[in-house]
XYZ file of C-alpha atoms in Angstrom:
73
model
C 52.755 176.866 56.012
C 54.364 179.689 54.305
C 55.408 176.912 51.593
C 52.090 175.031 51.522
C 50.109 178.786 51.572
C 51.831 180.165 47.701
C 51.052 176.880 46.383
C 47.185 177.553 47.415
C 47.730 181.355 46.336
C 48.897 180.413 43.497
C 47.286 177.453 41.630
C 48.942 175.620 39.028
C 46.363 176.943 35.839
C 46.152 173.924 32.872
C 47.001 175.349 28.896
C 42.884 175.154 28.850
C 42.275 178.032 31.605
C 45.133 179.600 31.212
C 44.180 179.806 26.820
C 40.295 180.988 28.680
C 42.117 183.466 30.426
C 43.557 184.860 27.157
C 39.942 184.985 25.872
C 39.665 181.824 24.198
C 42.975 181.554 22.404
C 43.907 178.696 20.437
C 46.425 175.699 21.206
C 48.265 177.516 18.224
C 48.546 181.385 20.075
C 49.549 180.045 23.028
C 52.450 178.601 21.595
C 53.460 181.435 19.193
C 52.841 183.543 22.586
C 56.008 181.073 23.925
C 57.828 181.612 21.024
C 57.843 185.467 20.908
C 58.666 185.347 24.763
C 55.447 186.296 25.741
C 54.161 184.073 27.940
C 57.265 181.885 30.022
C 57.431 178.592 28.469
C 54.802 175.558 31.564
C 55.368 173.967 33.920
C 55.107 170.115 32.630
C 53.559 167.459 34.487
C 52.437 164.063 32.547
C 52.881 166.164 29.380
C 50.038 168.642 29.861
C 51.136 172.799 30.087
C 50.229 174.344 33.749
C 51.183 177.569 34.531
C 51.297 180.099 38.075
C 47.886 181.654 38.064
C 50.498 185.157 38.544
C 52.523 184.402 35.651
C 49.776 184.212 33.595
C 48.848 186.863 34.492
C 51.429 189.537 34.860
C 52.538 187.617 31.167
C 49.008 188.955 29.351
C 48.690 192.129 31.758
C 52.679 192.846 30.438
C 50.931 191.774 26.531
C 48.441 194.322 26.968
C 50.011 196.938 28.536
C 52.858 196.047 25.794
C 49.995 196.350 22.825
C 48.192 199.340 24.182
C 50.661 202.140 22.139
C 50.090 200.255 18.860
C 47.648 201.147 16.825
C 45.016 198.915 15.196
C 43.169 200.614 12.636
């Protein structure tokens, strides 16, 4: 039962949803984030990219907190 509930509580998000979550970013920007280690590699299913919601949210939170100390002038 635990395994099933963890999948329900933490669904796989397709790349289009992750892009929206990250501020309507492009495929290329997500790729760059992966190359820089900001976003972990996706789970591939039938050639499509998916991330667990918790993984995408944690990566976004880390990216946002890392950029808070940067001067965006």
